[in-house]
XYZ file of C-alpha atoms in Angstrom:
342
model
C -148.044 -20.148 -146.266
C -148.557 -16.469 -146.945
C -151.169 -15.472 -149.526
C -149.799 -14.118 -152.795
C -150.663 -10.478 -152.049
C -148.246 -10.562 -149.081
C -145.262 -11.080 -151.412
C -144.787 -7.532 -152.722
C -142.371 -6.966 -155.628
C -140.865 -3.599 -156.451
C -140.665 -3.927 -160.239
C -136.990 -4.801 -160.145
C -135.117 -5.617 -163.365
C -133.588 -8.925 -162.288
C -134.640 -12.198 -160.697
C -132.825 -14.697 -158.479
C -134.642 -18.023 -158.786
C -133.086 -20.261 -156.140
C -133.478 -24.015 -155.863
C -133.670 -24.542 -152.098
C -134.051 -27.265 -149.487
C -134.427 -27.384 -145.717
C -130.823 -26.290 -145.065
C -130.777 -23.480 -147.574
C -128.432 -20.515 -147.089
C -130.563 -18.137 -149.133
C -131.514 -16.266 -145.963
C -127.980 -14.821 -145.888
C -128.432 -13.303 -149.355
C -131.179 -11.004 -148.108
C -129.947 -10.513 -144.531
C -128.534 -7.009 -145.069
C -131.630 -4.826 -145.073
C -129.547 -1.683 -145.677
C -128.922 -2.782 -149.286
C -131.383 -1.671 -151.938
C -131.621 -4.753 -154.109
C -131.999 -4.572 -157.880
C -133.342 -8.143 -157.910
C -136.345 -10.096 -156.703
C -135.964 -13.452 -154.976
C -138.190 -16.415 -155.756
C -137.725 -19.881 -154.267
C -138.198 -23.079 -156.230
C -138.163 -25.441 -153.280
C -137.768 -29.103 -152.489
C -137.810 -28.459 -148.734
C -139.940 -30.668 -146.522
C -140.526 -27.824 -144.076
C -142.332 -25.236 -146.148
C -142.032 -22.599 -143.452
C -138.348 -22.193 -144.415
C -139.308 -20.946 -147.854
C -141.579 -17.993 -147.236
C -139.115 -15.084 -147.387
C -138.954 -14.487 -151.127
C -140.326 -11.486 -152.991
C -142.511 -13.751 -155.129
C -144.549 -16.754 -153.934
C -142.536 -19.974 -153.558
C -143.030 -22.934 -155.851
C -142.577 -26.467 -154.486
C -141.207 -29.040 -156.917
C -139.533 -32.293 -155.904
C -137.698 -33.125 -159.117
C -134.101 -32.223 -159.987
C -132.895 -28.653 -160.283
C -133.069 -28.463 -164.064
C -136.341 -30.172 -164.876
C -137.902 -28.229 -161.978
C -136.657 -24.954 -163.456
C -137.999 -25.923 -166.871
C -141.423 -26.613 -165.332
C -141.195 -23.349 -163.385
C -140.868 -21.235 -166.514
C -143.364 -23.315 -168.437
C -145.903 -22.507 -165.714
C -144.760 -18.875 -165.401
C -143.511 -17.743 -168.829
C -144.210 -14.131 -167.921
C -141.076 -14.141 -165.755
C -138.916 -14.416 -168.869
C -140.477 -11.223 -170.202
C -140.586 -9.347 -166.917
C -136.924 -9.802 -165.925
C -133.888 -8.941 -168.049
C -131.505 -11.411 -166.373
C -132.235 -14.408 -164.163
C -129.761 -16.015 -161.765
C -130.181 -19.705 -160.869
C -128.181 -20.355 -157.682
C -127.963 -23.471 -155.546
C -128.870 -23.218 -151.883
C -125.420 -23.969 -150.426
C -123.799 -20.692 -151.477
C -122.796 -17.810 -149.244
C -123.373 -14.511 -151.026
C -124.284 -10.968 -150.059
C -127.066 -8.851 -151.494
C -124.678 -6.129 -152.637
C -122.536 -8.664 -154.502
C -125.549 -10.070 -156.332
C -126.469 -6.490 -157.244
C -122.984 -6.013 -158.684
C -123.162 -9.239 -160.700
C -126.287 -8.050 -162.482
C -124.815 -4.579 -163.002
C -121.659 -5.998 -164.582
C -123.687 -8.337 -166.816
C -125.521 -5.300 -168.176
C -122.454 -3.048 -168.363
C -120.430 -5.561 -170.390
C -123.405 -6.873 -172.384
C -122.893 -10.421 -171.166
C -125.312 -13.182 -172.049
C -124.084 -15.329 -169.140
C -122.077 -14.590 -165.994
C -121.221 -16.146 -162.669
C -119.554 -15.015 -159.431
C -116.027 -16.284 -158.830
C -115.462 -18.812 -156.039
C -113.515 -17.903 -152.935
C -110.533 -20.021 -151.937
C -112.582 -21.464 -149.050
C -115.018 -23.047 -151.510
C -115.509 -26.682 -152.332
C -114.991 -26.596 -156.093
C -114.802 -28.966 -159.035
C -112.913 -26.769 -161.489
C -110.193 -24.316 -160.504
C -110.923 -22.090 -163.483
C -113.760 -20.490 -161.481
C -111.593 -19.559 -158.471
C -111.448 -15.835 -157.797
C -108.356 -14.298 -159.395
C -106.780 -11.189 -157.825
C -106.507 -8.171 -160.091
C -109.383 -9.112 -162.402
C -112.838 -7.657 -162.697
C -113.912 -10.433 -165.051
C -112.501 -13.137 -167.312
C -114.192 -14.300 -170.502
C -114.581 -18.077 -170.291
C -115.997 -21.025 -172.209
C -116.929 -22.670 -168.900
C -119.409 -21.427 -166.308
C -120.485 -23.546 -163.341
C -124.135 -24.555 -163.164
C -124.445 -23.713 -159.471
C -124.913 -19.940 -159.757
C -125.185 -18.861 -163.348
C -126.812 -15.570 -164.314
C -128.403 -15.760 -167.767
C -130.026 -13.192 -170.018
C -133.697 -14.109 -170.138
C -133.919 -14.132 -173.923
C -131.152 -16.764 -174.025
C -132.453 -18.725 -171.043
C -135.664 -19.266 -172.983
C -133.710 -21.147 -175.675
C -132.029 -23.415 -173.085
C -135.205 -24.636 -171.397
C -135.782 -27.587 -173.762
C -132.312 -28.865 -172.844
C -133.015 -28.463 -169.118
C -136.256 -30.399 -169.518
C -134.754 -33.322 -171.436
C -131.203 -33.420 -169.999
C -132.552 -33.255 -166.465
C -129.396 -34.355 -164.600
C -127.626 -31.197 -165.750
C -124.299 -33.022 -166.021
C -122.079 -31.416 -168.650
C -124.372 -28.508 -169.498
C -121.867 -26.103 -167.946
C -119.335 -27.284 -170.543
C -121.522 -26.359 -173.513
C -124.039 -23.648 -172.645
C -121.700 -20.685 -173.140
C -121.167 -21.849 -176.738
C -124.692 -22.741 -177.813
C -125.476 -19.119 -178.634
C -124.654 -17.504 -181.974
C -121.335 -15.588 -181.876
C -120.428 -16.655 -178.317
C -117.097 -14.814 -178.038
C -117.031 -12.270 -175.198
C -120.560 -13.158 -174.086
C -119.848 -15.300 -170.988
C -117.641 -14.383 -168.060
C -116.471 -15.325 -164.576
C -116.861 -12.135 -162.552
C -113.943 -11.924 -160.123
C -115.250 -8.708 -158.627
C -118.174 -10.695 -157.203
C -117.295 -13.530 -154.771
C -119.302 -16.512 -153.594
C -118.427 -19.388 -151.279
C -119.595 -22.925 -152.014
C -120.045 -24.513 -148.582
C -121.099 -28.097 -149.304
C -118.546 -30.855 -150.028
C -118.732 -32.098 -153.600
C -121.208 -34.838 -154.532
C -122.805 -34.795 -151.080
C -126.243 -33.344 -151.802
C -129.386 -35.494 -151.757
C -129.653 -35.449 -155.544
C -126.545 -37.631 -155.854
C -128.261 -40.388 -153.882
C -131.102 -40.160 -156.370
C -128.725 -40.458 -159.333
C -127.166 -43.568 -157.774
C -130.604 -45.073 -157.111
C -131.610 -44.543 -160.750
C -128.225 -45.856 -161.998
C -127.333 -42.635 -163.793
C -123.606 -42.391 -164.535
C -122.471 -38.720 -164.527
C -119.341 -39.442 -166.591
C -121.408 -41.116 -169.273
C -123.791 -38.158 -169.269
C -120.891 -35.761 -169.883
C -119.294 -37.980 -172.546
C -122.541 -38.282 -174.473
C -123.223 -34.567 -174.262
C -119.772 -33.513 -175.502
C -119.926 -36.076 -178.307
C -123.147 -34.437 -179.479
C -121.127 -31.591 -181.045
C -118.465 -31.980 -183.712
C -116.539 -28.799 -182.851
C -116.373 -28.762 -179.049
C -112.922 -27.546 -177.904
C -112.769 -30.259 -175.179
C -110.842 -27.836 -172.966
C -111.830 -24.967 -170.694
C -110.528 -21.646 -171.970
C -110.240 -18.108 -170.684
C -109.461 -15.839 -173.610
C -109.582 -12.245 -172.373
C -110.892 -10.078 -169.594
C -110.906 -6.802 -167.710
C -108.659 -5.887 -164.822
C -109.905 -4.155 -161.710
C -108.710 -0.790 -163.054
C -110.913 -1.197 -166.124
C -108.146 -2.094 -168.598
C -109.069 -4.763 -171.123
C -106.523 -7.565 -171.507
C -106.160 -10.086 -174.299
C -105.965 -13.839 -174.204
C -102.210 -14.126 -173.620
C -102.071 -11.743 -170.651
C -105.279 -13.160 -169.188
C -103.915 -16.700 -169.239
C -100.524 -15.718 -167.817
C -102.127 -13.735 -164.996
C -104.630 -16.554 -164.386
C -101.865 -19.169 -164.267
C -99.798 -17.133 -161.796
C -102.887 -16.550 -159.667
C -103.647 -20.274 -159.528
C -100.064 -21.107 -158.563
C -100.296 -18.546 -155.737
C -103.504 -19.936 -154.235
C -103.014 -23.639 -154.978
C -101.695 -24.639 -151.563
C -104.739 -23.140 -149.839
C -107.350 -24.529 -152.247
C -109.559 -27.506 -151.369
C -108.161 -29.304 -154.431
C -104.544 -28.147 -154.379
C -103.220 -30.493 -157.057
C -106.091 -29.795 -159.457
C -105.572 -26.069 -158.957
C -101.861 -26.363 -159.716
C -102.592 -28.484 -162.807
C -105.072 -25.907 -164.090
C -102.393 -23.245 -163.636
C -100.011 -25.336 -165.763
C -102.705 -25.776 -168.409
C -103.333 -22.016 -168.487
C -99.628 -21.394 -168.954
C -99.372 -23.864 -171.824
C -102.485 -22.506 -173.563
C -101.094 -18.978 -173.353
C -98.640 -20.089 -176.041
C -100.529 -22.865 -177.852
C -104.007 -21.282 -178.138
C -103.163 -17.639 -178.815
C -105.747 -17.167 -181.537
C -108.536 -19.134 -179.892
C -112.029 -17.671 -179.746
C -115.124 -19.776 -179.058
C -117.483 -20.520 -181.911
C -121.061 -21.703 -181.779
C -121.201 -25.433 -181.177
C -122.521 -27.487 -184.072
C -124.734 -30.438 -183.220
C -124.178 -33.878 -184.698
C -127.239 -35.059 -186.645
C -129.403 -37.539 -184.798
C -128.230 -36.639 -181.305
C -130.553 -35.400 -178.603
C -129.009 -31.932 -178.821
C -129.635 -31.766 -182.586
C -133.245 -32.826 -182.110
C -133.681 -30.113 -179.489
C -132.151 -27.514 -181.799
C -129.225 -26.751 -179.501
C -126.360 -24.885 -181.164
C -125.800 -24.535 -184.894
C -127.472 -27.004 -187.288
C -125.444 -30.065 -188.275
C -122.937 -29.438 -191.057
C -123.930 -32.720 -192.696
C -127.561 -33.663 -192.039
C -126.793 -37.260 -192.999
C -124.048 -37.655 -190.399
C -124.974 -40.464 -188.001
C -124.439 -40.994 -184.320
C -121.502 -43.302 -184.997
C -119.413 -40.328 -186.096
C -119.742 -38.966 -182.581
C -118.842 -42.269 -180.965
C -122.405 -42.818 -179.724
C -124.075 -46.207 -180.251
C -126.750 -46.122 -182.914
C -129.179 -47.576 -180.403
C -128.719 -45.981 -177.036
C -129.464 -48.056 -173.922
C -132.793 -47.501 -172.268
C -132.695 -44.655 -169.757
C -135.377 -43.282 -167.492
C -137.416 -40.364 -168.796
C -137.646 -39.045 -165.245
C -135.939 -39.711 -161.986
C -137.019 -40.417 -158.474
C -138.029 -37.465 -156.284
C -135.281 -35.962 -154.163
C -135.277 -37.605 -150.773
């Protein structure tokens, strides 16, 4: 391992903190040496072979937990990073990206004063939700949903999310709420179509999923409990505006129509063709049924984990119990930590 003084940083404004293993693709992100990066790379690694994790701009950190509790520990140990960098991107290690595209993601986040942003997925990607597929003609689309695999977050907001990462360590469902935990969330989170990424690993095939199964953690239950922790969650993924490639701003109706048509066009080539087509249909319907929709800050239900952690707006009724959210008053015993990643 190189000593710390051999990891020079150039006082860049942004940080890419990547969670990486032995088969990480992060080397491709820094392969083009002709690009002047506006971001530093630091590796938070669970790799067994530590020699694969020595090419960051900052010293690597080795942590064998899950992505989210490891990231929480990372910033607890190095809080200065949250002050030093304006935005921090938290990508998985199975993404193909280029240095110039990561540059552009940070630039767009600053230009449009976004609190959160993510690259759009190419059609070749293994994806869970078609809403994040790259849409032709758009520069960005404002969205209530951002994937957890490559989110770029303003550091001041990331600081407020760390207690959730530490306690909700599986990460399941956080991508369905984190764009709406901030005050006045409208027009603060976007899928950036101008910046592509390719997700190369088949879904639910990483080593962490074996760990979840070993510890008997049910992802669907995790998501259900998390969504039930807020009494005003929209329960649907929405795009509600955006910018076209020519710089013209478009409203919710045009964004949804264009998005729906785009999904219909690419559906047959997508990894999940039927899901992509269904999302296109949903976009088309919401163009007419959700015309006035804008996201509002989520409001936690009293007594839930999210309320205790101070996530979102305070409960409307402090005396409201868990039963109102459909959560048993006495939750079953769950582990406070999980087994190390194999």
